[in-house]
C-alpha positions as a printed Julia matrix, in Angstrom:
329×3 Matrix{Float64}:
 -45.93  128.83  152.94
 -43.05  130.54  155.28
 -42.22  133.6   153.9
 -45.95  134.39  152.48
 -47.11  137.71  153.02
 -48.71  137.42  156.25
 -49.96  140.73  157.47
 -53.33  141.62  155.68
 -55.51  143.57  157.7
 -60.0   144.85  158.11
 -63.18  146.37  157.89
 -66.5   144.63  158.89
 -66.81  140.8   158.79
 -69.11  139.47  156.15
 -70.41  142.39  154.07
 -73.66  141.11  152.21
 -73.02  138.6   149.89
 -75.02  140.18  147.19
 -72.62  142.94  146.87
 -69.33  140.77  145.54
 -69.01  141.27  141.92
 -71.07  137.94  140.8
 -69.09  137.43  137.03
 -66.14  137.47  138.85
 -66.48  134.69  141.73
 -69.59  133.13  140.93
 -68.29  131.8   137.75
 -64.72  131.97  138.41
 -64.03  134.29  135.54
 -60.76  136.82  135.57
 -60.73  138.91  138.39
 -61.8   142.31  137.1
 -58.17  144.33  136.42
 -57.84  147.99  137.41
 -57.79  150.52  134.36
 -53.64  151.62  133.49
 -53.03  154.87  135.05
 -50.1   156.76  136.22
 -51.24  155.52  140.23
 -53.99  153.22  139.67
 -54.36  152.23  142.9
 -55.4   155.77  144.24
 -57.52  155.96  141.06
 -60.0   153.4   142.01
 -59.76  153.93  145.72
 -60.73  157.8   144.82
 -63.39  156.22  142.45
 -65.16  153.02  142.94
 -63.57  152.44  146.44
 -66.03  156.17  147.42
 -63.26  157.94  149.08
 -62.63  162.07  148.36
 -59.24  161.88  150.43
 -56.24  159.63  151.24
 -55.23  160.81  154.21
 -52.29  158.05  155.3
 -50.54  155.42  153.54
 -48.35  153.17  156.13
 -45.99  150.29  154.89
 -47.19  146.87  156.88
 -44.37  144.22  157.28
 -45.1   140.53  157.12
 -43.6   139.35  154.12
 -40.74  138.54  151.81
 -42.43  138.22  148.6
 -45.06  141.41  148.12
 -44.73  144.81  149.61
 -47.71  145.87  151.62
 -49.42  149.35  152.82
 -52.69  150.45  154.54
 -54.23  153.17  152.72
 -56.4   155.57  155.28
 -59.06  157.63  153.41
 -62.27  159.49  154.84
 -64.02  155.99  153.27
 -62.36  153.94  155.9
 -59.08  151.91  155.4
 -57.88  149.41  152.4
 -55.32  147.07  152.34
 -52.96  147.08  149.21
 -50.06  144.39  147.94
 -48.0   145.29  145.09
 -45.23  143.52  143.6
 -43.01  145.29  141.41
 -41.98  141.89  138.97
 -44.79  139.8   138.71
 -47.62  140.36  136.38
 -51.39  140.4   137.66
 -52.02  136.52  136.92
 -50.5   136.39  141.16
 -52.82  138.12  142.69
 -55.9   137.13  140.3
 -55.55  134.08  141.45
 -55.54  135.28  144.89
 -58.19  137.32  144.59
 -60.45  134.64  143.04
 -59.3   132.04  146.06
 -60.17  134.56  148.4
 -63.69  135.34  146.7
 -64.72  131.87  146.79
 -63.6   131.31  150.51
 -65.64  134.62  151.48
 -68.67  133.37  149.16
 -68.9   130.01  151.54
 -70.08  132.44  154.19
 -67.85  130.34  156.78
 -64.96  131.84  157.8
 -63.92  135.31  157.96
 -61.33  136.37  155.09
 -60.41  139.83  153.51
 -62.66  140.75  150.87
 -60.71  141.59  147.25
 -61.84  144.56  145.49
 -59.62  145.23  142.49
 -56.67  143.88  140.38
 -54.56  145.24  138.42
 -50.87  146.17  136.42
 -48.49  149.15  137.51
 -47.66  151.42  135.19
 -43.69  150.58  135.8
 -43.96  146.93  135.61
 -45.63  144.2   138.13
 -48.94  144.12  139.99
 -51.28  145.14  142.8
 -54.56  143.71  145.05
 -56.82  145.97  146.68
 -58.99  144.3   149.15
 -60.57  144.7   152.56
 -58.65  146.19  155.3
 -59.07  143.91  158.98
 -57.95  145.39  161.92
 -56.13  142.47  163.88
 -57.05  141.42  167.39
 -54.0   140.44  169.71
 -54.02  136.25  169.52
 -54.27  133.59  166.61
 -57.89  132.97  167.29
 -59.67  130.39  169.26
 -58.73  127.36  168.32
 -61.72  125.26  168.29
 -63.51  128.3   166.39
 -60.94  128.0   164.13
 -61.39  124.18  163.54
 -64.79  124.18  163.45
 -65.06  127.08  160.68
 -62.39  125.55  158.01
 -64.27  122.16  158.48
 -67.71  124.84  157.83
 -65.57  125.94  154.57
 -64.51  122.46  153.58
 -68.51  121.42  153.76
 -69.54  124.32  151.81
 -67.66  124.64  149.06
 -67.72  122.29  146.77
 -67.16  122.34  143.12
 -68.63  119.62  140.51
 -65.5   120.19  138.17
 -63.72  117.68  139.88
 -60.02  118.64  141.35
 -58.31  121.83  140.74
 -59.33  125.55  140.16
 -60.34  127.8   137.49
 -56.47  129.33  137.34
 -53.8   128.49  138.02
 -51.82  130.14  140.95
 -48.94  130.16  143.27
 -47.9   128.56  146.59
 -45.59  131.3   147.81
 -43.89  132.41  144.29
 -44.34  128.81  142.7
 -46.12  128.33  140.18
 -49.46  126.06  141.24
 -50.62  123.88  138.54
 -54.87  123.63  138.99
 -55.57  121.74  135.94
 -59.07  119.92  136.67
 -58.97  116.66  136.84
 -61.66  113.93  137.56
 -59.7   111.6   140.01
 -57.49  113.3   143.4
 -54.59  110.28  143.07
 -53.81  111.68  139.51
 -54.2   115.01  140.46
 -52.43  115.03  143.72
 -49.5   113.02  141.89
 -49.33  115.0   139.07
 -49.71  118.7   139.53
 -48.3   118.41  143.43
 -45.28  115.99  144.15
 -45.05  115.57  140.27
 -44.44  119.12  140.04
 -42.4   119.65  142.6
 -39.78  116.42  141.88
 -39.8   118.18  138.52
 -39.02  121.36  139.76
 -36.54  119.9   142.06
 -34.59  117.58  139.28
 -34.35  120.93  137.0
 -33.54  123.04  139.78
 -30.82  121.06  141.58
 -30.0   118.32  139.48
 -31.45  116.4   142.36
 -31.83  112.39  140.98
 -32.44  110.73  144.14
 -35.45  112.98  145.26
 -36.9   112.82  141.71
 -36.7   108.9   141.22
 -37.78  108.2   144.82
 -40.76  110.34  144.88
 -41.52  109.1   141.04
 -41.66  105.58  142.66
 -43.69  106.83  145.77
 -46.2   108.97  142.89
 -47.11  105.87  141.37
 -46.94  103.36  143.99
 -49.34  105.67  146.39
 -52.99  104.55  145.72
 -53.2   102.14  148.53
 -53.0   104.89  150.99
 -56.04  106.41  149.92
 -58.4   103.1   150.08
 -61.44  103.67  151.95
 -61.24  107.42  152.42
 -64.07  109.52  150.79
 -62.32  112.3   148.19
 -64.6   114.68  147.18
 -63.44  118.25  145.86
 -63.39  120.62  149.07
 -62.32  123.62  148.91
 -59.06  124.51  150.42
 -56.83  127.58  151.83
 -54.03  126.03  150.53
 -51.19  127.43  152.34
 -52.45  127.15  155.71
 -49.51  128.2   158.3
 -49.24  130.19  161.44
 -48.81  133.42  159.05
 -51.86  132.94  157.54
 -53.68  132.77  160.28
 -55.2   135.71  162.84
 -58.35  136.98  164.14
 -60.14  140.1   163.99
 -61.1   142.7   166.44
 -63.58  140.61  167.95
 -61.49  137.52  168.19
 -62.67  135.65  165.33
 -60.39  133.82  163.58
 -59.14  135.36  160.07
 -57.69  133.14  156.91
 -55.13  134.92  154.96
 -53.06  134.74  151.62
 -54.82  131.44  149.93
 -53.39  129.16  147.13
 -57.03  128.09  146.75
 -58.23  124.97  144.98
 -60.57  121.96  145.45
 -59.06  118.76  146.95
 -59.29  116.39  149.74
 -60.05  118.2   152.5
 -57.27  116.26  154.41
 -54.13  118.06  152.23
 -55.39  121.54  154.52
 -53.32  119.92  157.14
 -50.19  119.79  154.61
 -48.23  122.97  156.4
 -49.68  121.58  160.08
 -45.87  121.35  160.82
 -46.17  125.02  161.61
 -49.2   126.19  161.64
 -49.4   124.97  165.62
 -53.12  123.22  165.52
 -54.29  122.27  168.86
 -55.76  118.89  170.23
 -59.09  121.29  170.74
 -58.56  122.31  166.6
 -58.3   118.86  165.29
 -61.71  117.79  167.22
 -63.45  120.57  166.51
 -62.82  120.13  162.89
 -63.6   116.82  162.66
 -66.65  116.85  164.46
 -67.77  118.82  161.46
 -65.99  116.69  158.85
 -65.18  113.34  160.0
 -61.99  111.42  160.0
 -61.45  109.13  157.05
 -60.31  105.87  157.51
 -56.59  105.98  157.16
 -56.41  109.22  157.98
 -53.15  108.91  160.24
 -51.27  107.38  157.34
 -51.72  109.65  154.54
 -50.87  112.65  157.05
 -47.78  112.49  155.61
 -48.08  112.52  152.21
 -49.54  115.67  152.65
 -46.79  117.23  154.42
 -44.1   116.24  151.51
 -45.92  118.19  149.05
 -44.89  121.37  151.18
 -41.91  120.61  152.65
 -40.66  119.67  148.37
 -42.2   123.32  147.85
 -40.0   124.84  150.94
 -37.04  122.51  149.25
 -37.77  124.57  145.84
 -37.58  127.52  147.14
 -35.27  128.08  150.17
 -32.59  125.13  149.42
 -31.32  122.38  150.95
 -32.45  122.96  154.82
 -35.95  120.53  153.9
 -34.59  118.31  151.65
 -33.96  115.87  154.33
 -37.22  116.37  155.71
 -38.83  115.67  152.41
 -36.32  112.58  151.36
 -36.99  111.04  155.15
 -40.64  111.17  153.74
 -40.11  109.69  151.12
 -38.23  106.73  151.91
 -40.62  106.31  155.1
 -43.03  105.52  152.79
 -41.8   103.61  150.07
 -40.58  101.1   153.02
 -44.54  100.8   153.68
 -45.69  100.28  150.83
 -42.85   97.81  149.64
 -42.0   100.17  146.88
């Protein structure tokens, strides 16, 4: 989502798998929360993250929703968010999207160590610091490592996630659920219309995109659905690569759905020709893959509606209305 933190930095790639905390991505439990202190984010990086001495904490821009820093310590360097009005419920969920995308053993993404409350109100993640390289990462690498991801991790739950989470500061609504129509109906555009009629009093999106909810099954004929999981929030901010140029995933709203709704913020995440094959040389392209591209997008651009104002609504309503024409609706 624009306006995500985008700046999270690094360490090495790939630690050994057997050292993530298995309770807490393995079965999707709570993310582990840091211990109340008066700093307890130089508590645990003084304790369980091995370092004796802090010697530089720097503030790292990117975003418009979390503050950021890079702590320096003689243990090497950690990456810390904090937001001061949001409990730790945000960045669990993070944390346990990003666990499960670094547990695939696909694609390179920081590795999240703690959770926790501040003492004076709101949150903090402490996870992996990754020093950036200077591009957005090879393309086709790219491609061909999210469609890696999107084999990998499955989940036999069905739809959804163990928590619910956010898409930018919007409440993401993972309830699983057996069948991806329902659940892409319901707890995406569903949401969002709802959000948008109590928000803005907004009639015409709401009934329109009601009509297109339950009038959309025909687009999804023929396609195979099974629960992938997904980044989430995959724009150009998201996106980086390491030192050694490979390409870096950043600040998830992980859950498991089609594998096609990755593409949902493709309006500026600038994919290449070279991305798109590479990716689906890995996972094929579904029949009727061109005409569901779009009902991917609307779920973001209604988010981007929620949250910034009126500047997508026509982008989401020209959606809309595109579609109910097709489908005689």
């Amino acid at each position: 989502m624009v306006g995500h933190v985008g700046i999270i930095a690094s360490g090495s790639c790939f630690p050994a798998l057997a050292r993530l905390p298995r309770l807490a991505f393995t079965e999707r439990k709570p993310f582990a929360m840091a211990a109340m202190g008066d700093d307890p984010i130089r508590e645990w990086i003084l304790s369980e993250g091995k370092a004796t001495r802090i010697t530089r904490i720097s503030p790292v821009g990117g975003g418009c929703i979390n503050s950021a820093s890079q702590y320096d310590t003689d243990a090497g360097s950690f990456f810390v968010k904090t937001n001061r009005r949001i409990g730790p419920s945000m960045f669990e969920g993070e944390a346990l999207g990003l666990g499960a995308m670094y547990e695939t053993g696909t694609i390179h993404v920081p590795r999240p160590f703690k959770v926790g409350p501040l003492p004076t109100g709101g949150s903090f993640i402490i996870m992996e610091f990754i020093e950036f390289g200077t591009s957005r990462g090879n393309q086709p690498v790219l491609g061909k490592k999210l469609a890696e991801m999107h084999k990998a991790g499955k989940s036999a739950k069905g739809f959804g996630f163990d928590v619910d989470n956010t898409i930018g500061s919007t409440p993401q609504i993972n309830t699983w659920t057996s069948d991806w129509v329902q659940f892409y109906g319901e707890h995406r555009l569903g949401y969002q219309l709802k959000l948008a009629l109590e928000q803005y009093g907004d009639r015409s999106v709401y009934d329109k995109g009601q009509r297109l909810v339950k009038s959309m099954g025909p687009l999804f004929e023929g396609a195979v659905r099974e629960p992938c999981l997904l980044h989430g929030d995959l724009w150009s901010g998201n996106i980086s690569s390491d030192k050694n140029g490979e390409p870096v995933i950043l600040d998830p709203a992980c859950y498991y759905g089609h594998n096609e709704a990755e593409f949902g913020m493709s309006w500026c995440a600038g994919f290449s020709g070279a991305f798109y094959d590479a990716y689906f040389k890995v996972m094929p392209k579904q029949p009727g893959y061109e005409k569901r591209r779009d009902i991917y997008l609307l779920y973001h651009y209604l988010n981007h509606y929620n949250l910034f104002g009126s500047g997508y609504r026509s982008s989401a309503m020209s959606i809309i209305d595109d579609y109910l024409r097709m489908l005689n609706a």
